[in-house]
Coordinates of C-alpha atoms in Angstrom, one line a residue:
M1 CA 184.0 -205.5 -7.8
T2 CA 181.7 -202.5 -8.3
D3 CA 181.2 -203.2 -12.0
E4 CA 180.2 -206.9 -11.2
L5 CA 177.7 -205.5 -8.6
D6 CA 176.4 -202.9 -11.2
D7 CA 175.9 -205.6 -13.7
T8 CA 173.9 -207.6 -11.5
T9 CA 171.9 -205.0 -10.2
E10 CA 171.1 -204.1 -13.9
D11 CA 170.4 -207.7 -14.7
R12 CA 167.9 -208.0 -11.8
E13 CA 166.0 -204.9 -12.8
L14 CA 165.6 -206.2 -16.4
L15 CA 164.3 -209.4 -15.1
S16 CA 162.0 -207.5 -12.7
D17 CA 160.7 -205.5 -15.9
R18 CA 160.1 -208.8 -17.7
I19 CA 158.3 -210.4 -14.7
R20 CA 156.1 -207.3 -14.4
N21 CA 155.4 -207.2 -17.9
A22 CA 154.5 -210.9 -18.0
L23 CA 152.0 -210.2 -14.9
E24 CA 150.7 -207.1 -16.3
D25 CA 149.6 -209.1 -19.5
E26 CA 148.0 -211.9 -17.7
I27 CA 145.9 -209.4 -15.5
A28 CA 144.9 -207.5 -18.6
T29 CA 143.6 -210.5 -20.4
G30 CA 142.0 -212.0 -17.4
K31 CA 144.4 -215.0 -17.1
L32 CA 145.0 -213.8 -13.6
E33 CA 141.5 -213.0 -12.2
A34 CA 140.7 -210.4 -9.5
G35 CA 141.4 -211.9 -6.2
A36 CA 144.0 -214.4 -7.3
A37 CA 146.8 -214.8 -4.9
L38 CA 150.5 -214.0 -6.1
D39 CA 153.0 -215.9 -4.1
E40 CA 156.5 -214.6 -4.1
Q41 CA 158.4 -217.9 -4.0
Q42 CA 156.0 -219.7 -6.8
L43 CA 156.6 -216.7 -9.1
A44 CA 160.2 -216.8 -8.3
D45 CA 160.3 -220.6 -9.3
R46 CA 158.1 -219.9 -12.2
F47 CA 160.4 -217.3 -14.0
G48 CA 163.7 -219.0 -12.6
A49 CA 164.5 -215.9 -10.5
S50 CA 165.3 -215.1 -7.0
R51 CA 162.6 -213.3 -4.8
T52 CA 164.2 -209.8 -5.1
P53 CA 163.1 -209.3 -8.7
V54 CA 159.8 -211.0 -8.0
R55 CA 159.2 -208.5 -5.0
E56 CA 160.2 -205.4 -7.1
A57 CA 157.9 -206.5 -10.0
L58 CA 155.1 -207.0 -7.3
R59 CA 155.8 -203.5 -5.8
Q60 CA 155.4 -201.9 -9.3
L61 CA 152.2 -203.6 -9.9
A62 CA 150.9 -202.2 -6.5
A63 CA 152.0 -198.8 -7.1
N64 CA 149.9 -199.1 -10.5
G65 CA 147.0 -200.3 -8.7
L66 CA 146.8 -203.8 -10.4
V67 CA 147.4 -205.9 -7.3
E68 CA 146.8 -205.2 -3.6
V69 CA 148.6 -206.3 -0.3
R70 CA 146.0 -207.9 2.0
A71 CA 146.3 -209.0 5.5
R72 CA 146.7 -212.7 5.8
R73 CA 146.4 -213.3 2.1
G74 CA 149.5 -211.4 1.0
V75 CA 149.6 -210.1 -2.5
V76 CA 146.2 -210.5 -4.8
V77 CA 145.2 -209.2 -8.1
A78 CA 143.0 -206.0 -7.8
R79 CA 139.6 -206.0 -9.3
M80 CA 139.5 -203.7 -12.4
T81 CA 136.1 -203.9 -14.2
P82 CA 135.9 -203.0 -17.9
E83 CA 133.7 -199.9 -17.0
R84 CA 136.4 -198.6 -14.6
I85 CA 139.0 -199.1 -17.3
M86 CA 137.2 -197.0 -19.9
D87 CA 136.7 -194.4 -17.1
M88 CA 140.4 -194.0 -16.8
F89 CA 140.9 -193.9 -20.5
E90 CA 138.3 -191.3 -20.8
T91 CA 140.1 -189.2 -18.1
V92 CA 143.5 -189.8 -19.4
A93 CA 142.3 -188.8 -23.0
E94 CA 141.6 -185.4 -21.6
I95 CA 144.8 -185.1 -19.6
E96 CA 146.8 -186.0 -22.8
A97 CA 144.7 -183.6 -25.0
M98 CA 145.7 -180.8 -22.5
C99 CA 149.4 -181.8 -22.3
V100 CA 149.8 -181.7 -26.3
R101 CA 148.2 -178.5 -26.6
L102 CA 150.4 -176.8 -24.1
A103 CA 153.5 -178.7 -25.5
T104 CA 152.8 -177.5 -28.9
Y105 CA 153.1 -173.8 -27.8
R106 CA 155.6 -174.1 -25.3
M107 CA 158.2 -176.8 -26.4
T108 CA 161.6 -175.9 -27.4
P109 CA 163.3 -176.7 -30.7
L110 CA 165.5 -179.2 -29.0
E111 CA 162.3 -180.9 -27.6
R112 CA 160.5 -180.8 -30.9
S113 CA 163.6 -182.4 -32.5
H114 CA 163.6 -185.2 -30.0
L115 CA 160.0 -185.9 -30.5
I116 CA 160.6 -186.1 -34.1
E117 CA 163.3 -188.5 -33.7
L118 CA 161.3 -190.7 -31.3
H119 CA 158.3 -190.8 -33.9
D120 CA 160.7 -191.7 -36.8
S121 CA 162.1 -194.4 -34.7
S122 CA 158.9 -196.2 -34.2
E123 CA 158.7 -196.8 -38.2
A124 CA 161.0 -199.8 -38.0
I125 CA 159.3 -201.1 -34.6
V126 CA 156.2 -201.0 -36.3
K127 CA 157.4 -203.1 -39.4
K128 CA 158.8 -205.7 -37.1
G129 CA 155.5 -205.8 -35.1
D130 CA 157.5 -205.8 -31.9
F131 CA 154.8 -204.9 -29.2
D132 CA 157.3 -204.7 -26.6
A133 CA 159.5 -202.3 -28.2
Y134 CA 156.6 -200.2 -29.5
D135 CA 155.3 -200.2 -25.8
T136 CA 158.8 -198.6 -24.4
F137 CA 158.7 -196.2 -27.5
N138 CA 155.1 -195.2 -26.8
R139 CA 155.9 -194.5 -23.2
A140 CA 158.9 -192.3 -24.2
F141 CA 156.9 -190.5 -26.8
H142 CA 154.0 -189.5 -24.5
E143 CA 156.3 -188.7 -21.7
A144 CA 158.4 -186.3 -24.0
I145 CA 155.0 -184.4 -24.7
Y146 CA 154.3 -184.2 -21.0
H147 CA 157.7 -182.6 -20.1
A148 CA 157.4 -180.4 -23.2
T149 CA 154.4 -178.6 -21.4
H150 CA 156.9 -177.2 -18.9
N151 CA 154.3 -177.6 -16.2
S152 CA 156.1 -180.1 -13.8
F153 CA 152.8 -180.7 -11.9
L154 CA 150.8 -181.5 -15.1
A155 CA 153.6 -183.8 -16.2
E156 CA 153.6 -185.5 -12.8
Q157 CA 150.0 -186.3 -12.9
A158 CA 150.1 -187.3 -16.4
I159 CA 152.9 -189.8 -15.8
A160 CA 151.1 -191.1 -12.6
I161 CA 147.8 -192.0 -14.5
H162 CA 149.9 -193.3 -17.6
N163 CA 151.4 -195.7 -15.2
R164 CA 148.0 -196.9 -13.8
L165 CA 146.8 -197.7 -17.4
M166 CA 150.2 -199.1 -18.3
A167 CA 149.2 -202.8 -18.6
F168 CA 146.1 -201.8 -20.6
R169 CA 147.8 -199.8 -22.9
R170 CA 150.1 -202.5 -23.6
A171 CA 147.3 -204.9 -24.1
Q172 CA 145.5 -202.6 -26.8
L173 CA 148.5 -202.7 -28.8
Q174 CA 147.9 -206.4 -29.6
Q175 CA 144.8 -205.9 -31.2
E176 CA 145.1 -206.6 -34.9
Q177 CA 146.7 -203.7 -36.9
R178 CA 146.7 -201.3 -33.7
L179 CA 150.4 -200.6 -33.9
D180 CA 150.1 -199.5 -37.6
R181 CA 147.1 -197.3 -36.7
S182 CA 148.8 -195.9 -33.5
R183 CA 151.7 -194.8 -35.7
V184 CA 149.4 -193.1 -38.2
E185 CA 147.6 -191.3 -35.4
H186 CA 151.0 -190.2 -33.9
E187 CA 151.9 -188.7 -37.3
A188 CA 148.6 -186.8 -37.5
I189 CA 149.5 -185.4 -34.0
M190 CA 153.0 -184.5 -35.2
E191 CA 151.8 -182.7 -38.1
A192 CA 149.6 -180.6 -36.2
I193 CA 152.5 -179.9 -33.6
A194 CA 154.6 -178.8 -36.8
E195 CA 151.9 -176.4 -37.8
G196 CA 151.9 -175.1 -34.4
D197 CA 148.2 -175.8 -34.2
G198 CA 147.6 -176.7 -30.3
E199 CA 144.0 -177.0 -30.7
L200 CA 144.2 -179.4 -33.6
A201 CA 147.0 -181.5 -31.8
S202 CA 144.8 -181.5 -28.9
R203 CA 141.7 -183.0 -30.7
R204 CA 143.9 -185.5 -32.5
M205 CA 145.5 -186.8 -29.2
R206 CA 141.9 -187.1 -27.8
A207 CA 140.7 -189.2 -30.7
H208 CA 144.0 -191.1 -30.5
M209 CA 143.3 -192.0 -26.8
L210 CA 139.8 -192.9 -27.5
N211 CA 140.8 -195.1 -30.3
A212 CA 143.1 -196.9 -27.9
A213 CA 140.1 -197.3 -25.5
T214 CA 138.0 -198.7 -28.4
A215 CA 140.8 -201.2 -29.4
L216 CA 141.1 -202.2 -25.6
R217 CA 137.4 -202.8 -25.3
R218 CA 137.5 -205.2 -28.1
F219 CA 140.4 -206.8 -26.7
I220 CA 138.8 -207.2 -23.4
E221 CA 135.7 -208.7 -25.0
A222 CA 137.7 -211.1 -27.1
N223 CA 139.7 -212.1 -23.9
K224 CA 136.3 -212.1 -21.9
L225 CA 137.8 -210.1 -19.0
T226 CA 135.2 -209.7 -16.5

């Protein structure tokens, strides 16, 4: 009985993730415009799910600032202007740069080995052009760097702002050749870490994030997100 319950819970969580990813992509591309109402039952019918995974997906979207809960209107898509998104990317670029600088000097051999393994695993993902798999890898890669700072407060703040930008970080990966370029940029960061040069790793990480912001801006313009 317990195993069946666990399987059901796991399936529900996976479905919730798929619903969240689909809604994130639609918000990022502007298919779901600011102020659009998101009805639990309609979404459940659309995705062939119960209301429970839909409710969890909406909860995660709200936590990341992509939707808002309003009196008498329920859940609606939050307004995120391109300018606001670019400001957030500029901020996260500085935080990520700080994280990789500290991580370069503080990470343990085991943490460095884990980061290398993560990076190596992305080669096959890029060859397949699997955006979802790369998005999952990318989150793990950056979070490994956050934790390698051995500054729990900084790691918590980095993860929080990463989550706020999750949908838009996913979106920019869909720009032409962005997967390949992202991996090349990761490679340059890894080389700086291997050399023990935190300042160089920091500069390369900042450039990596600003390149992602540029790719996102092009993606926004192509999809006419306003």
